[in-house]
Amino acid sequence: MVFLAVLSSGKSNSNATAATRLAIGSLGAFKFWAGQLESYLCIIRKSAAAMAQRICLQRALDHPRPDPAVDAALHATNNSTGPPSSGPEWLALNAEMGYSIFSHRGGELDLYTYAATRPLRVLYVDGQSASLGTPGFMDSQYVITNTSIPLENPDPGPGQNRTIEAARALALCRFGDKHGFEGVVRMATSFELLWCDFAKGIQLSTSFLCPLSQPLAHAPLLGMINATDPYYEHQWDSEVQTTTSLGRDQSATSDPPVPDPPFYARARWNYARSGEREFFAPGEVPVILDPMGFVSFYDGLESLDAKRRAEGTSEGPRSRHRLYGISADDTQTVQARLAEVLARKNAENWQMDSDRLDWRALVLTIVQRYSHPIVELRYVLDRHDLNATEQAIEVRGLAYDILMPSLDFAHWHSPEPDWLSEGIRKCATAYTSAPLLPSDLNHSIQLIIGAIEGTLSRICTTIYSLFSQTIKLSLPVKPTYTFNSTLENEARAKIPEWRGEIEGLQKWLGWSNWADCDPRCKTNVSTLPLID
């Protein structure tokens, strides 16, 4: 999906509502929200499970000065020339990410912290768009830069991924220079910002020089640290190759070997833990999405629809969906939609209207409304301390609780298809039936409405199906009843089917607030797998 948004220079404007701030594009909200409004089929899917097939433009709420709140933008390097002063480079949105990426390369490591001096205009590419290892994650970036999408990732050869990434970064920045945005936010385990010119919009705030920059003075201390590090594999690396992330300096030196950064072997795990912090609401909060600027590859692109139908993946996990095979016409359609949204944002000077409907708050309300009852249904259907009749009675009650606002008993005596279809319609449109002003109903907002109604239609259809089946069983009204073996057998035959329906619904939704271990780990850390 493509979004218009902004990266905050600090605290948000007090005149804007919290909902609007997140609707425009909070980085933290990205993992929790932006990756979740994928199309008319889902509201909140785990964005890591979806391919990088959505894009989003970002802009931060106005703030007149640098603010410590955005001091999470860090640049790590093992280049002894110091921090970049101009041109494109990457920033991590947390220290753990910056440290992890460079610590495993060995040698000296320095961390530089930057603060935004003004609102930053940023494009957000949704999905695992910073992951290099799996075909598909870079697909939308190929489309943006008007490059042919490969079926498989090209084999760059040893050490060449950074060179390819540098070329991709320059292409994205050229596109941004043409269309008015200044950087690109992408997601792997955490979020990163490709900032196209370090001479503009940001300033160096602090720096942390790893003790390894003074190896003689600190070597005894580092030796003691690494001797007690259970993750430590080796202390010295004589094959260190210094480089920046854009490959500006790849020269090997003849200097004596230097120790690896302290606790470097723990860096990947710490990076994963930092990503876990952003996986749930409110997420990475400095970035604010503009819902008026969403562009999606699930939005009426016939070549991709036909491809998924042919592959039989239309109803399957979206992690299997690729942009490979998109037609030239559909590519031009997406590019035109993106250009139109960018032109509008530039004409508005990337201002954001705080009076517009808070779509993010609406989405979170829906998730809050339905997530726990769905889990409770799953729990009841998995219980072994109840017989099948008791389980069916509980399912009937829980389903009614969910459907009650849309279940109109005036239609109860209508033929089944009529009262079911009317109930599903009311349930699916319960949050979107209020009229909107024409100025608030552009193509992007229609896309969001379609996503909400499509998701609710799937939920409501599933729950109405369970409810109607329990009604047909003629179950007792009260849980205390005389045991009926015929009824027990009928209910027992239905339980696996109902369990499958709820399991399928949960898998299809993939809501992030369900992403935890069962049973939970001692430290209760739920995170995504590391993907290179």
Short mmCIF file of C-alpha atoms in Angstrom, two decimals:
data_model
loop_
_atom_site.label_atom_id
_atom_site.label_comp_id
_atom_site.label_asym_id
_atom_site.label_seq_id
_atom_site.Cartn_x
_atom_site.Cartn_y
_atom_site.Cartn_z
CA MET A 1 0.00 0.00 0.00
CA VAL A 2 1.19 3.55 -0.59
CA PHE A 3 0.75 6.16 2.09
CA LEU A 4 1.43 9.87 2.46
CA ALA A 5 2.90 10.75 5.80
CA VAL A 6 5.62 12.49 7.80
CA LEU A 7 8.42 11.89 10.30
CA SER A 8 8.02 13.93 13.44
CA SER A 9 10.67 16.32 14.61
CA GLY A 10 9.61 15.67 18.16
CA LYS A 11 6.44 16.06 20.17
CA SER A 12 3.28 16.36 18.15
CA ASN A 13 1.27 19.53 17.75
CA SER A 14 -0.98 19.87 20.77
CA ASN A 15 -3.83 21.03 18.53
CA ALA A 16 -3.96 17.69 16.75
CA THR A 17 -5.83 14.78 18.20
CA ALA A 18 -3.97 11.62 19.09
CA ALA A 19 -6.06 9.77 16.54
CA THR A 20 -5.09 12.10 13.75
CA ARG A 21 -1.45 11.86 14.65
CA LEU A 22 -1.53 8.11 14.28
CA ALA A 23 -3.73 8.17 11.22
CA ILE A 24 -1.10 10.17 9.43
CA GLY A 25 1.58 7.72 10.19
CA SER A 26 3.33 6.92 13.37
CA LEU A 27 6.35 4.74 12.79
CA GLY A 28 5.30 2.71 15.75
CA ALA A 29 1.87 2.60 14.40
CA PHE A 30 3.41 1.21 11.23
CA LYS A 31 4.10 -2.21 12.58
CA PHE A 32 0.83 -2.14 14.46
CA TRP A 33 -1.38 -0.35 11.98
CA ALA A 34 -0.08 0.72 8.61
CA GLY A 35 0.92 -2.74 7.67
CA GLN A 36 -2.54 -3.81 8.57
CA LEU A 37 -4.88 -1.83 6.35
CA GLU A 38 -3.96 -3.81 3.28
CA SER A 39 -7.08 -3.69 1.17
CA TYR A 40 -10.74 -4.43 1.34
CA LEU A 41 -9.78 -7.79 2.86
CA CYS A 42 -8.16 -6.94 6.16
CA ILE A 43 -7.86 -4.33 8.86
CA ILE A 44 -4.90 -5.33 10.90
CA ARG A 45 -2.67 -8.00 9.54
CA LYS A 46 0.84 -8.37 10.88
CA SER A 47 2.75 -6.17 8.50
CA ALA A 48 5.75 -8.44 8.64
CA ALA A 49 3.68 -11.18 7.10
CA ALA A 50 2.65 -9.03 4.18
CA MET A 51 4.98 -8.35 1.29
CA ALA A 52 6.37 -4.91 0.64
CA GLN A 53 3.44 -4.15 -1.61
CA ARG A 54 2.29 -0.97 0.04
CA ILE A 55 3.96 2.39 0.11
CA CYS A 56 3.33 5.37 2.26
CA LEU A 57 4.31 9.00 2.34
CA GLN A 58 4.96 10.55 5.68
CA ARG A 59 5.27 13.91 7.23
CA ALA A 60 5.62 14.91 10.85
CA LEU A 61 3.50 17.30 12.81
CA ASP A 62 5.06 20.72 13.05
CA HIS A 63 7.50 21.29 15.85
CA PRO A 64 9.77 24.33 15.78
CA ARG A 65 12.89 22.84 17.33
CA PRO A 66 14.81 19.59 17.74
CA ASP A 67 13.34 17.45 20.46
CA PRO A 68 14.84 14.55 22.43
CA ALA A 69 11.79 12.46 21.54
CA VAL A 70 13.18 11.82 18.07
CA ASP A 71 16.76 11.22 19.24
CA ALA A 72 16.15 7.58 18.38
CA ALA A 73 17.44 8.23 14.86
CA LEU A 74 20.91 6.72 14.98
CA HIS A 75 23.61 6.16 12.42
CA ALA A 76 26.16 3.42 13.10
CA THR A 77 29.41 3.07 11.22
CA ASN A 78 32.80 1.42 11.41
CA ASN A 79 34.24 4.06 9.12
CA SER A 80 36.91 6.07 10.93
CA THR A 81 36.14 9.22 8.89
CA GLY A 82 33.23 10.05 11.19
CA PRO A 83 29.53 10.69 10.58
CA PRO A 84 28.21 11.68 7.15
CA SER A 85 27.66 15.39 6.63
CA SER A 86 25.80 15.28 3.30
CA GLY A 87 24.31 12.88 0.79
CA PRO A 88 22.18 9.78 1.47
CA GLU A 89 22.66 7.39 4.37
CA TRP A 90 20.60 5.21 6.66
CA LEU A 91 19.35 5.93 10.16
CA ALA A 92 18.03 3.34 12.57
CA LEU A 93 15.03 4.30 14.67
CA ASN A 94 16.53 2.67 17.75
CA ALA A 95 20.05 2.15 19.04
CA GLU A 96 19.81 -1.64 19.12
CA MET A 97 19.22 -1.82 15.38
CA GLY A 98 22.16 0.42 14.53
CA TYR A 99 24.47 -1.43 16.89
CA SER A 100 23.42 -4.86 15.64
CA ILE A 101 23.87 -4.14 11.94
CA PHE A 102 27.44 -2.96 12.32
CA SER A 103 28.68 -4.86 15.37
CA HIS A 104 28.78 -8.19 13.53
CA ARG A 105 31.00 -6.66 10.84
CA GLY A 106 33.78 -6.41 13.37
CA GLY A 107 36.16 -3.66 14.33
CA GLU A 108 35.55 -0.16 15.62
CA LEU A 109 31.93 0.90 15.91
CA ASP A 110 30.61 4.40 16.49
CA LEU A 111 26.98 5.44 17.05
CA TYR A 112 25.82 8.92 16.04
CA THR A 113 22.43 10.27 17.14
CA TYR A 114 20.50 12.73 14.98
CA ALA A 115 17.51 14.96 15.69
CA ALA A 116 15.10 16.40 13.14
CA THR A 117 15.17 20.18 12.90
CA ARG A 118 11.78 20.36 11.16
CA PRO A 119 9.03 18.02 9.92
CA LEU A 120 10.47 15.50 7.47
CA ARG A 121 8.64 14.41 4.32
CA VAL A 122 9.01 10.66 4.05
CA LEU A 123 7.77 7.78 1.91
CA TYR A 124 6.86 4.63 3.85
CA VAL A 125 7.17 1.26 2.10
CA ASP A 126 5.14 -1.28 4.03
CA GLY A 127 5.93 -4.93 4.65
CA GLN A 128 9.38 -6.41 5.29
CA SER A 129 10.72 -3.82 2.89
CA ALA A 130 14.22 -3.64 4.38
CA SER A 131 14.81 -7.42 4.27
CA LEU A 132 17.15 -8.49 1.50
CA GLY A 133 17.04 -12.26 1.67
CA THR A 134 13.56 -13.29 0.51
CA PRO A 135 12.19 -12.64 -3.00
CA GLY A 136 9.24 -10.26 -2.86
CA PHE A 137 10.20 -7.86 -0.11
CA MET A 138 11.71 -5.38 -2.55
CA ASP A 139 9.00 -5.69 -5.23
CA SER A 140 7.25 -2.38 -4.59
CA GLN A 141 10.57 -0.55 -4.59
CA TYR A 142 11.26 -1.93 -8.06
CA VAL A 143 7.89 -0.50 -9.14
CA ILE A 144 8.61 2.90 -7.59
CA THR A 145 11.96 3.16 -9.34
CA ASN A 146 10.50 1.80 -12.60
CA THR A 147 12.76 -1.26 -12.56
CA SER A 148 11.89 -4.75 -13.78
CA ILE A 149 10.92 -7.08 -10.92
CA PRO A 150 13.06 -10.26 -10.85
CA LEU A 151 11.53 -13.65 -10.06
CA GLU A 152 14.40 -14.46 -7.72
CA ASN A 153 16.72 -12.13 -5.91
CA PRO A 154 19.86 -11.68 -8.00
CA ASP A 155 22.93 -13.32 -6.46
CA PRO A 156 25.11 -10.30 -5.73
CA GLY A 157 28.17 -12.26 -4.73
CA PRO A 158 30.07 -11.96 -1.45
CA GLY A 159 29.75 -8.57 0.19
CA GLN A 160 27.79 -6.99 -2.68
CA ASN A 161 24.39 -6.59 -1.02
CA ARG A 162 25.46 -3.19 0.29
CA THR A 163 26.41 -2.09 -3.22
CA ILE A 164 22.98 -3.08 -4.55
CA GLU A 165 21.29 -1.35 -1.61
CA ALA A 166 23.31 1.79 -2.30
CA ALA A 167 22.12 1.84 -5.91
CA ARG A 168 18.52 1.28 -4.78
CA ALA A 169 18.84 4.10 -2.24
CA LEU A 170 20.11 6.52 -4.87
CA ALA A 171 17.25 5.57 -7.22
CA LEU A 172 14.66 6.12 -4.47
CA CYS A 173 16.22 9.46 -3.59
CA ARG A 174 16.19 10.56 -7.23
CA PHE A 175 12.48 9.70 -7.34
CA GLY A 176 11.95 11.62 -4.10
CA ASP A 177 13.80 14.65 -5.40
CA LYS A 178 11.48 14.67 -8.40
CA HIS A 179 8.27 14.23 -6.39
CA GLY A 180 8.92 16.12 -3.17
CA PHE A 181 9.75 13.63 -0.43
CA GLU A 182 13.09 13.51 1.39
CA GLY A 183 13.48 10.00 2.72
CA VAL A 184 12.13 6.47 2.83
CA VAL A 185 11.10 4.49 5.91
CA ARG A 186 11.34 0.70 5.66
CA MET A 187 10.81 -2.16 8.06
CA ALA A 188 12.80 -5.26 8.93
CA THR A 189 12.78 -6.38 12.55
CA SER A 190 12.65 -2.67 13.39
CA PHE A 191 12.34 0.47 11.30
CA GLU A 192 15.01 2.34 9.39
CA LEU A 193 15.06 5.68 7.61
CA LEU A 194 16.92 6.27 4.36
CA TRP A 195 17.58 10.01 4.55
CA CYS A 196 18.54 11.41 1.18
CA ASP A 197 20.66 14.36 2.28
CA PHE A 198 22.27 14.56 5.72
CA ALA A 199 22.87 18.27 5.13
CA LYS A 200 19.13 18.99 5.28
CA GLY A 201 16.48 18.60 7.97
CA ILE A 202 18.56 16.78 10.59
CA GLN A 203 21.48 17.61 12.82
CA LEU A 204 23.99 15.59 14.79
CA SER A 205 22.84 15.47 18.39
CA THR A 206 25.24 13.15 20.22
CA SER A 207 27.86 10.58 19.41
CA PHE A 208 28.95 7.40 21.14
CA LEU A 209 32.44 6.26 20.27
CA CYS A 210 32.88 2.59 20.98
CA PRO A 211 35.83 1.96 23.35
CA LEU A 212 37.47 0.09 20.50
CA SER A 213 38.40 3.42 18.95
CA GLN A 214 41.01 3.53 21.72
CA PRO A 215 42.07 -0.13 21.84
CA LEU A 216 45.24 0.32 23.87
CA ALA A 217 43.55 2.16 26.72
CA HIS A 218 40.54 -0.13 26.96
CA ALA A 219 41.80 -3.52 25.84
CA PRO A 220 42.15 -4.94 29.40
CA LEU A 221 38.58 -3.93 30.24
CA LEU A 222 37.24 -5.36 26.99
CA GLY A 223 39.08 -8.59 27.60
CA MET A 224 37.32 -8.99 30.93
CA ILE A 225 33.95 -8.12 29.37
CA ASN A 226 34.23 -10.64 26.58
CA ALA A 227 35.59 -13.32 28.89
CA THR A 228 32.30 -13.23 30.78
CA ASP A 229 30.06 -12.98 27.71
CA PRO A 230 28.34 -16.38 27.22
CA TYR A 231 27.48 -15.42 23.64
CA TYR A 232 31.06 -14.49 22.79
CA GLU A 233 32.65 -16.60 20.04
CA HIS A 234 35.89 -14.83 19.23
CA GLN A 235 37.56 -11.67 20.40
CA TRP A 236 39.80 -10.77 17.53
CA ASP A 237 39.01 -10.37 13.87
CA SER A 238 41.99 -9.78 11.64
CA GLU A 239 39.84 -9.73 8.49
CA VAL A 240 37.85 -6.62 9.36
CA GLN A 241 36.58 -4.66 6.37
CA THR A 242 35.52 -1.13 7.22
CA THR A 243 32.63 0.34 5.32
CA THR A 244 29.67 2.62 5.56
CA SER A 245 26.23 1.30 4.79
CA LEU A 246 26.35 2.95 1.37
CA GLY A 247 29.76 1.49 0.66
CA ARG A 248 31.73 4.72 0.56
CA ASP A 249 34.84 3.21 2.14
CA GLN A 250 35.57 -0.47 1.67
CA SER A 251 39.32 -0.20 1.93
CA ALA A 252 41.15 -2.80 3.96
CA THR A 253 43.91 -1.53 6.20
CA SER A 254 47.10 -2.99 7.53
CA ASP A 255 46.42 -1.70 11.05
CA PRO A 256 46.70 -4.19 13.89
CA PRO A 257 43.50 -6.16 14.52
CA VAL A 258 41.05 -4.62 16.93
CA PRO A 259 38.61 -6.41 19.23
CA ASP A 260 34.99 -6.85 18.30
CA PRO A 261 32.54 -4.48 20.00
CA PRO A 262 31.61 -5.45 23.55
CA PHE A 263 28.89 -8.09 23.75
CA TYR A 264 28.60 -7.98 19.96
CA ALA A 265 27.31 -11.57 19.86
CA ARG A 266 24.26 -10.49 21.87
CA ALA A 267 23.43 -7.70 19.43
CA ARG A 268 21.05 -9.67 17.19
CA TRP A 269 18.99 -10.88 20.13
CA ASN A 270 18.84 -7.38 21.59
CA TYR A 271 17.78 -6.09 18.17
CA ALA A 272 14.93 -8.62 18.12
CA ARG A 273 13.81 -7.49 21.56
CA SER A 274 13.78 -3.87 20.42
CA GLY A 275 11.54 -4.84 17.51
CA GLU A 276 9.16 -6.53 19.94
CA ARG A 277 8.63 -3.20 21.68
CA GLU A 278 7.24 -1.72 18.44
CA PHE A 279 5.14 -4.68 17.40
CA PHE A 280 2.14 -3.67 19.49
CA ALA A 281 0.34 -0.35 19.87
CA PRO A 282 1.33 2.43 19.85
CA GLY A 283 4.38 1.24 17.92
CA GLU A 284 7.11 3.54 16.62
CA VAL A 285 5.50 6.87 17.34
CA PRO A 286 7.63 9.58 15.64
CA VAL A 287 6.15 8.92 12.19
CA ILE A 288 2.60 9.91 11.33
CA LEU A 289 0.74 8.42 8.37
CA ASP A 290 -1.69 10.39 6.28
CA PRO A 291 -4.69 8.16 5.49
CA MET A 292 -5.58 10.48 2.60
CA GLY A 293 -2.45 9.22 0.87
CA PHE A 294 -2.74 5.42 0.82
CA VAL A 295 -1.95 3.60 -2.41
CA SER A 296 -2.32 -0.18 -2.55
CA PHE A 297 -1.33 -2.97 -4.91
CA TYR A 298 -4.54 -4.75 -3.85
CA ASP A 299 -6.64 -2.02 -5.39
CA GLY A 300 -8.19 -3.26 -8.64
CA LEU A 301 -4.98 -4.29 -10.43
CA GLU A 302 -6.28 -6.97 -12.78
CA SER A 303 -2.92 -8.51 -13.69
CA LEU A 304 -2.18 -9.28 -10.03
CA ASP A 305 -5.76 -10.42 -9.31
CA ALA A 306 -5.60 -12.81 -12.28
CA LYS A 307 -2.19 -14.10 -11.19
CA ARG A 308 -3.41 -14.89 -7.68
CA ARG A 309 -6.52 -16.62 -9.04
CA ALA A 310 -4.37 -18.74 -11.34
CA GLU A 311 -2.01 -19.63 -8.47
CA GLY A 312 -4.88 -20.31 -6.07
CA THR A 313 -3.46 -17.84 -3.53
CA SER A 314 -6.26 -15.27 -3.48
CA GLU A 315 -7.56 -16.45 -0.11
CA GLY A 316 -4.21 -17.65 1.19
CA PRO A 317 -1.61 -15.89 3.32
CA ARG A 318 -0.59 -12.59 1.83
CA SER A 319 3.02 -13.41 2.55
CA ARG A 320 2.81 -15.53 -0.63
CA HIS A 321 1.72 -12.61 -2.81
CA ARG A 322 4.27 -11.10 -5.18
CA LEU A 323 4.28 -8.17 -7.57
CA TYR A 324 6.27 -10.25 -10.01
CA GLY A 325 4.07 -10.52 -13.10
CA ILE A 326 2.41 -7.12 -12.73
CA SER A 327 1.52 -5.74 -16.15
CA ALA A 328 2.96 -2.54 -17.59
CA ASP A 329 -0.51 -0.96 -17.48
CA ASP A 330 -0.99 -1.77 -13.80
CA THR A 331 2.52 -0.52 -13.02
CA GLN A 332 1.66 2.78 -14.66
CA THR A 333 -1.64 2.90 -12.74
CA VAL A 334 0.16 2.61 -9.40
CA GLN A 335 2.80 5.13 -10.41
CA ALA A 336 0.10 7.57 -11.52
CA ARG A 337 -1.79 7.17 -8.23
CA LEU A 338 1.40 7.77 -6.27
CA ALA A 339 2.28 10.82 -8.36
CA GLU A 340 -1.23 12.21 -7.83
CA VAL A 341 -1.04 11.79 -4.08
CA LEU A 342 2.42 13.36 -3.96
CA ALA A 343 1.29 16.30 -6.05
CA ARG A 344 -1.60 16.92 -3.65
CA LYS A 345 0.69 16.73 -0.62
CA ASN A 346 3.15 19.14 -2.19
CA ALA A 347 0.32 21.55 -3.05
CA GLU A 348 -0.76 21.41 0.62
CA ASN A 349 2.85 21.82 1.79
CA TRP A 350 2.39 18.45 3.51
CA GLN A 351 0.06 19.94 6.09
CA MET A 352 -2.27 17.60 7.93
CA ASP A 353 -5.85 18.40 8.87
CA SER A 354 -6.50 17.49 12.50
CA ASP A 355 -10.26 17.85 12.02
CA ARG A 356 -10.58 14.82 9.76
CA LEU A 357 -11.91 11.50 10.97
CA ASP A 358 -9.40 9.48 12.97
CA TRP A 359 -9.20 6.27 10.96
CA ARG A 360 -6.52 4.71 13.12
CA ALA A 361 -8.64 5.09 16.25
CA LEU A 362 -11.54 3.51 14.38
CA VAL A 363 -9.42 0.53 13.37
CA LEU A 364 -8.14 0.05 16.91
CA THR A 365 -11.71 0.25 18.20
CA ILE A 366 -12.74 -2.55 15.86
CA VAL A 367 -9.81 -4.73 16.90
CA GLN A 368 -10.57 -4.06 20.55
CA ARG A 369 -14.25 -4.90 19.98
CA TYR A 370 -13.70 -8.26 18.27
CA SER A 371 -10.29 -9.65 19.22
CA HIS A 372 -11.08 -10.95 22.70
CA PRO A 373 -14.49 -12.51 21.85
CA ILE A 374 -12.88 -14.39 18.96
CA VAL A 375 -10.18 -15.70 21.30
CA GLU A 376 -12.88 -16.69 23.79
CA LEU A 377 -14.72 -18.65 21.09
CA ARG A 378 -11.49 -20.46 20.26
CA TYR A 379 -10.96 -21.23 23.96
CA VAL A 380 -14.45 -22.68 24.39
CA LEU A 381 -14.07 -24.87 21.30
CA ASP A 382 -10.77 -26.23 22.67
CA ARG A 383 -12.11 -27.06 26.14
CA HIS A 384 -12.06 -30.70 27.19
CA ASP A 385 -13.92 -30.27 30.48
CA LEU A 386 -17.23 -29.65 28.68
CA ASN A 387 -19.25 -32.07 26.63
CA ALA A 388 -20.16 -31.07 23.07
CA THR A 389 -23.65 -29.87 24.01
CA GLU A 390 -22.24 -27.56 26.68
CA GLN A 391 -19.66 -26.25 24.22
CA ALA A 392 -22.38 -25.55 21.64
CA ILE A 393 -24.47 -23.67 24.21
CA GLU A 394 -21.44 -21.51 25.08
CA VAL A 395 -20.71 -20.88 21.39
CA ARG A 396 -24.30 -19.79 20.83
CA GLY A 397 -24.12 -17.32 23.71
CA LEU A 398 -20.75 -15.89 22.71
CA ALA A 399 -21.82 -15.54 19.07
CA TYR A 400 -24.97 -13.72 20.14
CA ASP A 401 -22.92 -11.35 22.31
CA ILE A 402 -20.80 -10.44 19.28
CA LEU A 403 -23.72 -10.05 16.87
CA MET A 404 -26.23 -8.41 19.20
CA PRO A 405 -25.86 -4.84 17.81
CA SER A 406 -26.68 -6.03 14.29
CA LEU A 407 -29.14 -8.85 14.99
CA ASP A 408 -32.58 -7.41 14.22
CA PHE A 409 -35.32 -9.74 15.42
CA ALA A 410 -37.79 -7.97 13.14
CA HIS A 411 -36.29 -10.14 10.39
CA TRP A 412 -36.23 -13.30 12.50
CA HIS A 413 -39.16 -14.95 10.71
CA SER A 414 -37.81 -14.15 7.24
CA PRO A 415 -36.27 -16.97 5.21
CA GLU A 416 -32.77 -17.77 6.48
CA PRO A 417 -30.81 -16.19 3.61
CA ASP A 418 -32.65 -12.91 4.17
CA TRP A 419 -32.12 -12.46 7.90
CA LEU A 420 -28.55 -13.72 7.65
CA SER A 421 -27.59 -11.43 4.77
CA GLU A 422 -29.28 -8.43 6.39
CA GLY A 423 -27.49 -9.09 9.68
CA ILE A 424 -24.12 -9.49 7.98
CA ARG A 425 -24.65 -6.26 6.04
CA LYS A 426 -25.46 -4.29 9.20
CA CYS A 427 -22.55 -5.85 11.05
CA ALA A 428 -20.06 -5.13 8.25
CA THR A 429 -21.07 -1.48 7.85
CA ALA A 430 -21.62 -0.67 11.52
CA TYR A 431 -18.59 1.65 11.69
CA THR A 432 -18.70 3.18 8.20
CA SER A 433 -22.36 3.94 7.51
CA ALA A 434 -22.17 7.62 8.52
CA PRO A 435 -22.02 9.96 5.49
CA LEU A 436 -18.74 11.75 4.75
CA LEU A 437 -18.11 15.06 3.04
CA PRO A 438 -16.97 14.73 -0.58
CA SER A 439 -13.68 16.39 0.39
CA ASP A 440 -13.05 13.60 2.90
CA LEU A 441 -13.87 10.79 0.49
CA ASN A 442 -10.94 10.56 -1.89
CA HIS A 443 -9.70 7.30 -3.41
CA SER A 444 -7.43 6.51 -0.45
CA ILE A 445 -10.24 6.90 2.08
CA GLN A 446 -12.50 4.71 -0.05
CA LEU A 447 -9.72 2.14 0.08
CA ILE A 448 -9.66 2.29 3.88
CA ILE A 449 -13.44 2.00 4.09
CA GLY A 450 -13.26 -1.02 1.80
CA ALA A 451 -10.61 -2.57 4.05
CA ILE A 452 -12.73 -2.04 7.16
CA GLU A 453 -15.95 -3.33 5.61
CA GLY A 454 -14.19 -6.25 3.96
CA THR A 455 -12.63 -7.32 7.22
CA LEU A 456 -15.86 -6.95 9.16
CA SER A 457 -17.71 -8.87 6.46
CA ARG A 458 -15.35 -11.80 6.97
CA ILE A 459 -15.71 -11.64 10.76
CA CYS A 460 -19.48 -11.19 10.71
CA THR A 461 -20.05 -13.92 8.12
CA THR A 462 -18.08 -16.39 10.24
CA ILE A 463 -19.84 -15.53 13.51
CA TYR A 464 -23.30 -15.45 11.91
CA SER A 465 -22.59 -18.88 10.44
CA LEU A 466 -21.79 -20.27 13.89
CA PHE A 467 -24.83 -18.62 15.42
CA SER A 468 -27.26 -19.93 12.80
CA GLN A 469 -25.87 -23.45 13.14
CA THR A 470 -26.32 -23.42 16.92
CA ILE A 471 -29.91 -22.24 16.45
CA LYS A 472 -30.61 -25.18 14.13
CA LEU A 473 -29.42 -27.61 16.81
CA SER A 474 -32.38 -26.65 19.04
CA LEU A 475 -30.12 -26.40 22.05
CA PRO A 476 -31.59 -25.92 25.54
CA VAL A 477 -31.97 -22.32 26.60
CA LYS A 478 -30.23 -22.91 29.94
CA PRO A 479 -26.96 -24.76 30.55
CA THR A 480 -28.72 -27.03 33.06
CA TYR A 481 -30.53 -29.61 30.97
CA THR A 482 -31.32 -33.31 30.70
CA PHE A 483 -28.58 -35.02 28.74
CA ASN A 484 -29.68 -35.94 25.20
CA SER A 485 -27.41 -38.39 23.39
CA THR A 486 -28.80 -37.49 19.95
CA LEU A 487 -28.16 -33.79 20.53
CA GLU A 488 -24.72 -34.60 21.93
CA ASN A 489 -23.77 -36.51 18.79
CA GLU A 490 -25.01 -33.69 16.54
CA ALA A 491 -23.06 -31.10 18.51
CA ARG A 492 -19.94 -33.29 18.60
CA ALA A 493 -20.01 -33.51 14.81
CA LYS A 494 -20.13 -29.70 14.57
CA ILE A 495 -17.37 -28.77 17.04
CA PRO A 496 -14.39 -29.56 14.74
CA GLU A 497 -16.02 -27.61 11.90
CA TRP A 498 -16.59 -24.58 14.12
CA ARG A 499 -13.07 -24.79 15.51
CA GLY A 500 -11.74 -24.80 11.96
CA GLU A 501 -13.79 -21.73 11.07
CA ILE A 502 -12.47 -19.74 14.04
CA GLU A 503 -8.89 -20.90 13.49
CA GLY A 504 -9.16 -19.91 9.83
CA LEU A 505 -10.55 -16.50 10.77
CA GLN A 506 -7.74 -15.84 13.22
CA LYS A 507 -5.11 -16.92 10.73
CA TRP A 508 -6.63 -14.72 8.03
CA LEU A 509 -6.81 -11.68 10.31
CA GLY A 510 -3.37 -12.14 11.85
CA TRP A 511 -3.94 -9.41 14.42
CA SER A 512 -0.77 -8.47 16.25
CA ASN A 513 -2.36 -8.55 19.71
CA TRP A 514 -2.68 -12.33 19.27
CA ALA A 515 1.04 -12.71 18.60
CA ASP A 516 2.35 -14.28 21.77
CA CYS A 517 3.72 -17.61 22.89
CA ASP A 518 1.40 -20.29 24.25
CA PRO A 519 2.44 -20.97 26.93
CA ARG A 520 4.19 -17.68 27.34
CA CYS A 521 7.92 -17.51 27.88
CA LYS A 522 9.16 -16.45 31.30
CA THR A 523 10.03 -12.96 30.07
CA ASN A 524 6.91 -12.80 27.88
CA VAL A 525 8.79 -11.52 24.83
CA SER A 526 6.94 -11.96 21.53
CA THR A 527 8.87 -11.01 18.44
CA LEU A 528 9.11 -11.66 14.74
CA PRO A 529 11.73 -14.02 13.31
CA LEU A 530 14.87 -12.29 12.12
CA ILE A 531 14.82 -12.02 8.34
CA ASP A 532 17.92 -10.96 6.42
#
